């Protein structure tokens, strides 16, 4: 079976959608030379009208994409750095997201915001290491965090075809993954995936942390039977899929690269305990409250959710009840 | 383009004037909640600019945006219904005064965030021109917007990508209560010129002058594609927002207001019509607005069960907030 890298999967999704739909175009900084590698080869194939390199004017080019979408285009905006989403939160949340309702359904804003390399890249320090997907969940903007090359392809394709704004976070820690993918296909938004079935505990893992969860589940095999649930889309969340899993296992741990307060882990736990009587209090493994990733590698790792904390959380929920 | 029809210009300024006066009555009666930002005194700009536009051209307005929407051709009855929050409104009662939009006539929406429209209309015009259409766009903005970074970024994008957007700065002298002299370093038009954008400054109280300047700019823009900038000097006759009718803010002297109001676009445009013709326009406008108000007040209010309708164009339904 052919092997596909996560980065190449994003590249292929962009190329396939550019080829399929004339209304798709790309905007972003240094995309003509593919600084993040996800636009490699696209300038040559599709030309500078559809692979538009931008000046360092994130707010203007994000709103430019909104305007183009209002008249039927399907822009994909690449952001080199996850923290740039703070700068354009206004343009995405206060404009793009709100226009359909505020105009009484006169328009759609089908823009895809792509962040290749979200979260820690190790050594990129405080202003280049954020993972702000929970902010967009809170705002009600469709938000996806693919964990695998197949999902990176399939979710990016679906994001581009979606009539609403969609933010696609491609975690830095997943960008170098390779997997056997025979036939890349669209993956529906809002549908999770059980990566590994288990009977004792449901671990919800977001993005690159899916692979940590799978590794820990492997280690614990024989002691605890862990089911790993990857929501893939954080908004809208696949509550039915998760509730079906937790209804069987009765125990829940969430591992999430958000800051703790108001992160998606809190929402997952709240929604589950509203509807399911668990055998033990649920646990979450997250970044600390108010996290700023320090530069030194040991410090950077110390504030990210890791396998040791996940093992402890699984042990806690397995023991209780 | 030939000079604008003086009857049409007068009709538009008169329509906006009376629309705003009727809307203020409805604010006072409680039929319009949240108040409005009256366009009174600035009517000549929307009338003059929009008279030079084609139906397929697009505009983006501001929080003080009723004039832009009406001058581009939106139905006054549906606009008034929108202000009253009725289902028959342009936005089905979901937008109100600050977000009125009518895509069918090229109004991409008023925008309540100062300086936000410039890049949006630039993107819209660029995307449609990529399909071979030769439209242009207008971004209306106030003097306050020239201090917003995202607008200056939009000037740059429109200029380097040669997108034909006319940035129309309605300089009424105040950003809410902040005088231009205290807020703007250099000059307003120099902001645009710094990006290589051709800029001119005109008397915004005379719709014929605004029209002529707009027509000249659009002619150049349609021919060679780049953006231009038009500063229209004007005076806001009424409050920044109708809340000022109850809470007096001390920033303009009575003398300054009297001086400003002495140059009235309705009088300037009206003086060019024979009395009988002017009276006929006035009667027609009154009838249109009488019907607009009556229709708006008779229209049903939206069903609270539909509060989240239109939130997602994809058909996604949001979880509700209940327990």
PDB file of N, CA and C in Angstrom, chain A residues 81-145:
ATOM      1  N   UNK A  81       1.796  30.488  11.620  1.00  0.00           N
ATOM      2  CA  UNK A  81       2.013  30.414  13.067  1.00  0.00           C
ATOM      3  C   UNK A  81       0.648  30.363  13.744  1.00  0.00           C
ATOM      4  N   UNK A  82       0.442  29.424  14.669  1.00  0.00           N
ATOM      5  CA  UNK A  82      -0.901  29.335  15.274  1.00  0.00           C
ATOM      6  C   UNK A  82      -1.337  30.615  15.973  1.00  0.00           C
ATOM      7  N   UNK A  83      -0.385  31.352  16.554  1.00  0.00           N
ATOM      8  CA  UNK A  83      -0.768  32.564  17.291  1.00  0.00           C
ATOM      9  C   UNK A  83      -1.332  33.647  16.372  1.00  0.00           C
ATOM     10  N   UNK A  84      -1.130  33.523  15.066  1.00  0.00           N
ATOM     11  CA  UNK A  84      -1.741  34.507  14.168  1.00  0.00           C
ATOM     12  C   UNK A  84      -3.259  34.439  14.243  1.00  0.00           C
ATOM     13  N   UNK A  85      -3.779  33.305  14.698  1.00  0.00           N
ATOM     14  CA  UNK A  85      -5.231  33.214  14.844  1.00  0.00           C
ATOM     15  C   UNK A  85      -5.750  34.176  15.917  1.00  0.00           C
ATOM     16  N   UNK A  86      -4.895  34.535  16.877  1.00  0.00           N
ATOM     17  CA  UNK A  86      -5.320  35.554  17.849  1.00  0.00           C
ATOM     18  C   UNK A  86      -5.520  36.889  17.128  1.00  0.00           C
ATOM     19  N   UNK A  87      -4.598  37.178  16.206  1.00  0.00           N
ATOM     20  CA  UNK A  87      -4.642  38.453  15.488  1.00  0.00           C
ATOM     21  C   UNK A  87      -5.883  38.545  14.607  1.00  0.00           C
ATOM     22  N   UNK A  88      -6.332  37.427  14.060  1.00  0.00           N
ATOM     23  CA  UNK A  88      -7.477  37.449  13.146  1.00  0.00           C
ATOM     24  C   UNK A  88      -8.736  36.836  13.776  1.00  0.00           C
ATOM     25  N   UNK A  89      -8.736  36.697  15.085  1.00  0.00           N
ATOM     26  CA  UNK A  89      -9.940  36.180  15.761  1.00  0.00           C
ATOM     27  C   UNK A  89     -11.134  37.067  15.415  1.00  0.00           C
ATOM     28  N   UNK A  90     -10.898  38.367  15.401  1.00  0.00           N
ATOM     29  CA  UNK A  90     -11.929  39.334  15.006  1.00  0.00           C
ATOM     30  C   UNK A  90     -12.488  39.019  13.615  1.00  0.00           C
ATOM     31  N   UNK A  91     -11.584  38.821  12.661  1.00  0.00           N
ATOM     32  CA  UNK A  91     -12.023  38.630  11.279  1.00  0.00           C
ATOM     33  C   UNK A  91     -12.746  37.292  11.096  1.00  0.00           C
ATOM     34  N   UNK A  92     -12.335  36.278  11.825  1.00  0.00           N
ATOM     35  CA  UNK A  92     -12.980  34.972  11.677  1.00  0.00           C
ATOM     36  C   UNK A  92     -14.285  34.916  12.478  1.00  0.00           C
ATOM     37  N   UNK A  93     -14.201  35.306  13.743  1.00  0.00           N
ATOM     38  CA  UNK A  93     -15.355  35.099  14.628  1.00  0.00           C
ATOM     39  C   UNK A  93     -16.388  36.217  14.489  1.00  0.00           C
ATOM     40  N   UNK A  94     -15.893  37.453  14.419  1.00  0.00           N
ATOM     41  CA  UNK A  94     -16.830  38.588  14.443  1.00  0.00           C
ATOM     42  C   UNK A  94     -17.369  38.919  13.062  1.00  0.00           C
ATOM     43  N   UNK A  95     -16.696  38.469  12.012  1.00  0.00           N
ATOM     44  CA  UNK A  95     -17.199  38.724  10.653  1.00  0.00           C
ATOM     45  C   UNK A  95     -17.616  37.418   9.987  1.00  0.00           C
ATOM     46  N   UNK A  96     -16.650  36.596   9.599  1.00  0.00           N
ATOM     47  CA  UNK A  96     -16.949  35.412   8.784  1.00  0.00           C
ATOM     48  C   UNK A  96     -18.023  34.532   9.435  1.00  0.00           C
ATOM     49  N   UNK A  97     -17.864  34.261  10.700  1.00  0.00           N
ATOM     50  CA  UNK A  97     -18.812  33.382  11.399  1.00  0.00           C
ATOM     51  C   UNK A  97     -20.191  34.025  11.531  1.00  0.00           C
ATOM     52  N   UNK A  98     -20.230  35.337  11.685  1.00  0.00           N
ATOM     53  CA  UNK A  98     -21.507  35.980  12.013  1.00  0.00           C
ATOM     54  C   UNK A  98     -22.335  36.409  10.814  1.00  0.00           C
ATOM     55  N   UNK A  99     -21.707  36.516   9.642  1.00  0.00           N
ATOM     56  CA  UNK A  99     -22.443  37.088   8.506  1.00  0.00           C
ATOM     57  C   UNK A  99     -23.674  36.283   8.086  1.00  0.00           C
ATOM     58  N   UNK A 100     -23.613  34.952   8.042  1.00  0.00           N
ATOM     59  CA  UNK A 100     -24.822  34.242   7.612  1.00  0.00           C
ATOM     60  C   UNK A 100     -26.037  34.567   8.489  1.00  0.00           C
ATOM     61  N   UNK A 101     -25.869  34.531   9.800  1.00  0.00           N
ATOM     62  CA  UNK A 101     -27.005  34.841  10.661  1.00  0.00           C
ATOM     63  C   UNK A 101     -27.385  36.311  10.565  1.00  0.00           C
ATOM     64  N   UNK A 102     -26.384  37.196  10.662  1.00  0.00           N
ATOM     65  CA  UNK A 102     -26.697  38.635  10.686  1.00  0.00           C
ATOM     66  C   UNK A 102     -27.383  39.111   9.406  1.00  0.00           C
ATOM     67  N   UNK A 103     -27.119  38.430   8.287  1.00  0.00           N
ATOM     68  CA  UNK A 103     -27.765  38.846   7.044  1.00  0.00           C
ATOM     69  C   UNK A 103     -29.060  38.075   6.796  1.00  0.00           C
ATOM     70  N   UNK A 104     -29.482  37.290   7.774  1.00  0.00           N
ATOM     71  CA  UNK A 104     -30.711  36.533   7.600  1.00  0.00           C
ATOM     72  C   UNK A 104     -30.595  35.489   6.510  1.00  0.00           C
ATOM     73  N   UNK A 105     -29.424  34.906   6.383  1.00  0.00           N
ATOM     74  CA  UNK A 105     -29.246  33.818   5.422  1.00  0.00           C
ATOM     75  C   UNK A 105     -28.983  34.268   3.996  1.00  0.00           C
ATOM     76  N   UNK A 106     -28.603  35.547   3.812  1.00  0.00           N
ATOM     77  CA  UNK A 106     -28.320  36.014   2.445  1.00  0.00           C
ATOM     78  C   UNK A 106     -26.990  35.507   1.907  1.00  0.00           C
ATOM     79  N   UNK A 107     -26.133  35.014   2.780  1.00  0.00           N
ATOM     80  CA  UNK A 107     -24.793  34.661   2.301  1.00  0.00           C
ATOM     81  C   UNK A 107     -24.255  33.446   3.038  1.00  0.00           C
ATOM     82  N   UNK A 108     -23.213  32.873   2.459  1.00  0.00           N
ATOM     83  CA  UNK A 108     -22.420  31.850   3.123  1.00  0.00           C
ATOM     84  C   UNK A 108     -20.970  32.343   3.118  1.00  0.00           C
ATOM     85  N   UNK A 109     -20.169  31.848   4.033  1.00  0.00           N
ATOM     86  CA  UNK A 109     -18.754  32.250   4.089  1.00  0.00           C
ATOM     87  C   UNK A 109     -17.885  30.990   4.132  1.00  0.00           C
ATOM     88  N   UNK A 110     -17.739  30.339   2.980  1.00  0.00           N
ATOM     89  CA  UNK A 110     -16.988  29.070   2.961  1.00  0.00           C
ATOM     90  C   UNK A 110     -15.481  29.276   2.882  1.00  0.00           C
ATOM     91  N   UNK A 111     -14.887  29.679   3.984  1.00  0.00           N
ATOM     92  CA  UNK A 111     -13.428  29.881   4.043  1.00  0.00           C
ATOM     93  C   UNK A 111     -12.817  28.785   4.911  1.00  0.00           C
ATOM     94  N   UNK A 112     -11.675  28.270   4.490  1.00  0.00           N
ATOM     95  CA  UNK A 112     -10.911  27.324   5.305  1.00  0.00           C
ATOM     96  C   UNK A 112      -9.657  28.023   5.809  1.00  0.00           C
ATOM     97  N   UNK A 113      -9.425  27.937   7.104  1.00  0.00           N
ATOM     98  CA  UNK A 113      -8.223  28.512   7.718  1.00  0.00           C
ATOM     99  C   UNK A 113      -7.332  27.337   8.105  1.00  0.00           C
ATOM    100  N   UNK A 114      -6.173  27.249   7.509  1.00  0.00           N
ATOM    101  CA  UNK A 114      -5.303  26.088   7.700  1.00  0.00           C
ATOM    102  C   UNK A 114      -4.050  26.491   8.473  1.00  0.00           C
ATOM    103  N   UNK A 115      -3.806  25.774   9.567  1.00  0.00           N
ATOM    104  CA  UNK A 115      -2.616  26.047  10.386  1.00  0.00           C
ATOM    105  C   UNK A 115      -1.712  24.815  10.352  1.00  0.00           C
ATOM    106  N   UNK A 116      -0.761  24.781   9.422  1.00  0.00           N
ATOM    107  CA  UNK A 116       0.146  23.630   9.385  1.00  0.00           C
ATOM    108  C   UNK A 116       1.233  23.799  10.441  1.00  0.00           C
ATOM    109  N   UNK A 117       1.168  23.009  11.465  1.00  0.00           N
ATOM    110  CA  UNK A 117       2.178  23.115  12.526  1.00  0.00           C
ATOM    111  C   UNK A 117       1.657  23.825  13.748  1.00  0.00           C
ATOM    112  N   UNK A 118       0.496  23.385  14.262  1.00  0.00           N
ATOM    113  CA  UNK A 118      -0.068  24.024  15.463  1.00  0.00           C
ATOM    114  C   UNK A 118       0.469  23.325  16.706  1.00  0.00           C
ATOM    115  N   UNK A 119       0.419  24.040  17.820  1.00  0.00           N
ATOM    116  CA  UNK A 119       0.968  23.498  19.060  1.00  0.00           C
ATOM    117  C   UNK A 119       2.472  23.667  19.104  1.00  0.00           C
ATOM    118  N   UNK A 120       3.111  22.944  20.014  1.00  0.00           N
ATOM    119  CA  UNK A 120       4.563  23.106  20.178  1.00  0.00           C
ATOM    120  C   UNK A 120       5.330  22.539  18.991  1.00  0.00           C
ATOM    121  N   UNK A 121       6.298  23.318  18.539  1.00  0.00           N
ATOM    122  CA  UNK A 121       7.232  22.805  17.526  1.00  0.00           C
ATOM    123  C   UNK A 121       8.602  22.550  18.156  1.00  0.00           C
ATOM    124  N   UNK A 122       8.669  22.636  19.452  1.00  0.00           N
ATOM    125  CA  UNK A 122       9.900  22.467  20.233  1.00  0.00           C
ATOM    126  C   UNK A 122      10.933  23.531  19.859  1.00  0.00           C
ATOM    127  N   UNK A 123      11.127  24.443  20.776  1.00  0.00           N
ATOM    128  CA  UNK A 123      12.135  25.476  20.559  1.00  0.00           C
ATOM    129  C   UNK A 123      11.603  26.733  19.892  1.00  0.00           C
ATOM    130  N   UNK A 124      10.329  26.785  19.638  1.00  0.00           N
ATOM    131  CA  UNK A 124       9.782  27.989  19.004  1.00  0.00           C
ATOM    132  C   UNK A 124       9.173  28.935  20.034  1.00  0.00           C
ATOM    133  N   UNK A 125       9.141  28.505  21.291  1.00  0.00           N
ATOM    134  CA  UNK A 125       8.893  29.383  22.434  1.00  0.00           C
ATOM    135  C   UNK A 125       7.499  29.996  22.483  1.00  0.00           C
ATOM    136  N   UNK A 126       7.395  31.023  23.301  1.00  0.00           N
ATOM    137  CA  UNK A 126       6.102  31.508  23.776  1.00  0.00           C
ATOM    138  C   UNK A 126       5.093  31.931  22.729  1.00  0.00           C
ATOM    139  N   UNK A 127       5.545  32.592  21.672  1.00  0.00           N
ATOM    140  CA  UNK A 127       4.579  33.161  20.734  1.00  0.00           C
ATOM    141  C   UNK A 127       4.359  32.320  19.476  1.00  0.00           C
ATOM    142  N   UNK A 128       4.991  31.169  19.390  1.00  0.00           N
ATOM    143  CA  UNK A 128       4.822  30.334  18.194  1.00  0.00           C
ATOM    144  C   UNK A 128       4.365  28.917  18.529  1.00  0.00           C
ATOM    145  N   UNK A 129       3.857  28.694  19.739  1.00  0.00           N
ATOM    146  CA  UNK A 129       3.610  27.315  20.180  1.00  0.00           C
ATOM    147  C   UNK A 129       2.199  27.083  20.708  1.00  0.00           C
ATOM    148  N   UNK A 130       1.276  27.964  20.354  1.00  0.00           N
ATOM    149  CA  UNK A 130      -0.078  27.842  20.903  1.00  0.00           C
ATOM    150  C   UNK A 130      -0.891  26.797  20.149  1.00  0.00           C
ATOM    151  N   UNK A 131      -1.959  26.388  20.811  1.00  0.00           N
ATOM    152  CA  UNK A 131      -2.858  25.410  20.192  1.00  0.00           C
ATOM    153  C   UNK A 131      -4.305  25.842  20.445  1.00  0.00           C
ATOM    154  N   UNK A 132      -4.717  26.933  19.826  1.00  0.00           N
ATOM    155  CA  UNK A 132      -5.954  27.590  20.300  1.00  0.00           C
ATOM    156  C   UNK A 132      -7.257  27.048  19.695  1.00  0.00           C
ATOM    157  N   UNK A 133      -7.332  25.728  19.515  1.00  0.00           N
ATOM    158  CA  UNK A 133      -8.562  25.209  18.897  1.00  0.00           C
ATOM    159  C   UNK A 133      -9.788  25.394  19.770  1.00  0.00           C
ATOM    160  N   UNK A 134      -9.599  25.343  21.099  1.00  0.00           N
ATOM    161  CA  UNK A 134     -10.779  25.459  21.967  1.00  0.00           C
ATOM    162  C   UNK A 134     -11.453  26.831  21.852  1.00  0.00           C
ATOM    163  N   UNK A 135     -10.673  27.854  21.503  1.00  0.00           N
ATOM    164  CA  UNK A 135     -11.271  29.178  21.336  1.00  0.00           C
ATOM    165  C   UNK A 135     -12.306  29.166  20.219  1.00  0.00           C
ATOM    166  N   UNK A 136     -11.997  28.444  19.152  1.00  0.00           N
ATOM    167  CA  UNK A 136     -12.922  28.419  18.015  1.00  0.00           C
ATOM    168  C   UNK A 136     -14.127  27.533  18.301  1.00  0.00           C
ATOM    169  N   UNK A 137     -13.912  26.491  19.098  1.00  0.00           N
ATOM    170  CA  UNK A 137     -15.044  25.672  19.543  1.00  0.00           C
ATOM    171  C   UNK A 137     -15.995  26.545  20.351  1.00  0.00           C
ATOM    172  N   UNK A 138     -15.435  27.327  21.252  1.00  0.00           N
ATOM    173  CA  UNK A 138     -16.256  28.205  22.086  1.00  0.00           C
ATOM    174  C   UNK A 138     -17.045  29.183  21.227  1.00  0.00           C
ATOM    175  N   UNK A 139     -16.403  29.683  20.166  1.00  0.00           N
ATOM    176  CA  UNK A 139     -17.059  30.653  19.291  1.00  0.00           C
ATOM    177  C   UNK A 139     -18.069  29.996  18.351  1.00  0.00           C
ATOM    178  N   UNK A 140     -18.035  28.682  18.254  1.00  0.00           N
ATOM    179  CA  UNK A 140     -18.970  28.000  17.363  1.00  0.00           C
ATOM    180  C   UNK A 140     -18.508  27.926  15.924  1.00  0.00           C
ATOM    181  N   UNK A 141     -17.204  28.040  15.707  1.00  0.00           N
ATOM    182  CA  UNK A 141     -16.648  27.895  14.360  1.00  0.00           C
ATOM    183  C   UNK A 141     -16.242  26.426  14.176  1.00  0.00           C
ATOM    184  N   UNK A 142     -16.593  25.854  13.054  1.00  0.00           N
ATOM    185  CA  UNK A 142     -16.236  24.458  12.803  1.00  0.00           C
ATOM    186  C   UNK A 142     -14.720  24.293  12.911  1.00  0.00           C
ATOM    187  N   UNK A 143     -14.304  23.307  13.705  1.00  0.00           N
ATOM    188  CA  UNK A 143     -12.890  23.158  14.067  1.00  0.00           C
ATOM    189  C   UNK A 143     -12.481  21.708  13.944  1.00  0.00           C
ATOM    190  N   UNK A 144     -11.454  21.446  13.151  1.00  0.00           N
ATOM    191  CA  UNK A 144     -10.977  20.067  13.016  1.00  0.00           C
ATOM    192  C   UNK A 144      -9.505  19.983  13.385  1.00  0.00           C
ATOM    193  N   UNK A 145      -9.127  18.833  13.960  1.00  0.00           N
ATOM    194  CA  UNK A 145      -7.728  18.573  14.331  1.00  0.00           C
ATOM    195  C   UNK A 145      -7.403  17.147  13.905  1.00  0.00           C
TER     196      UNK A 145
END
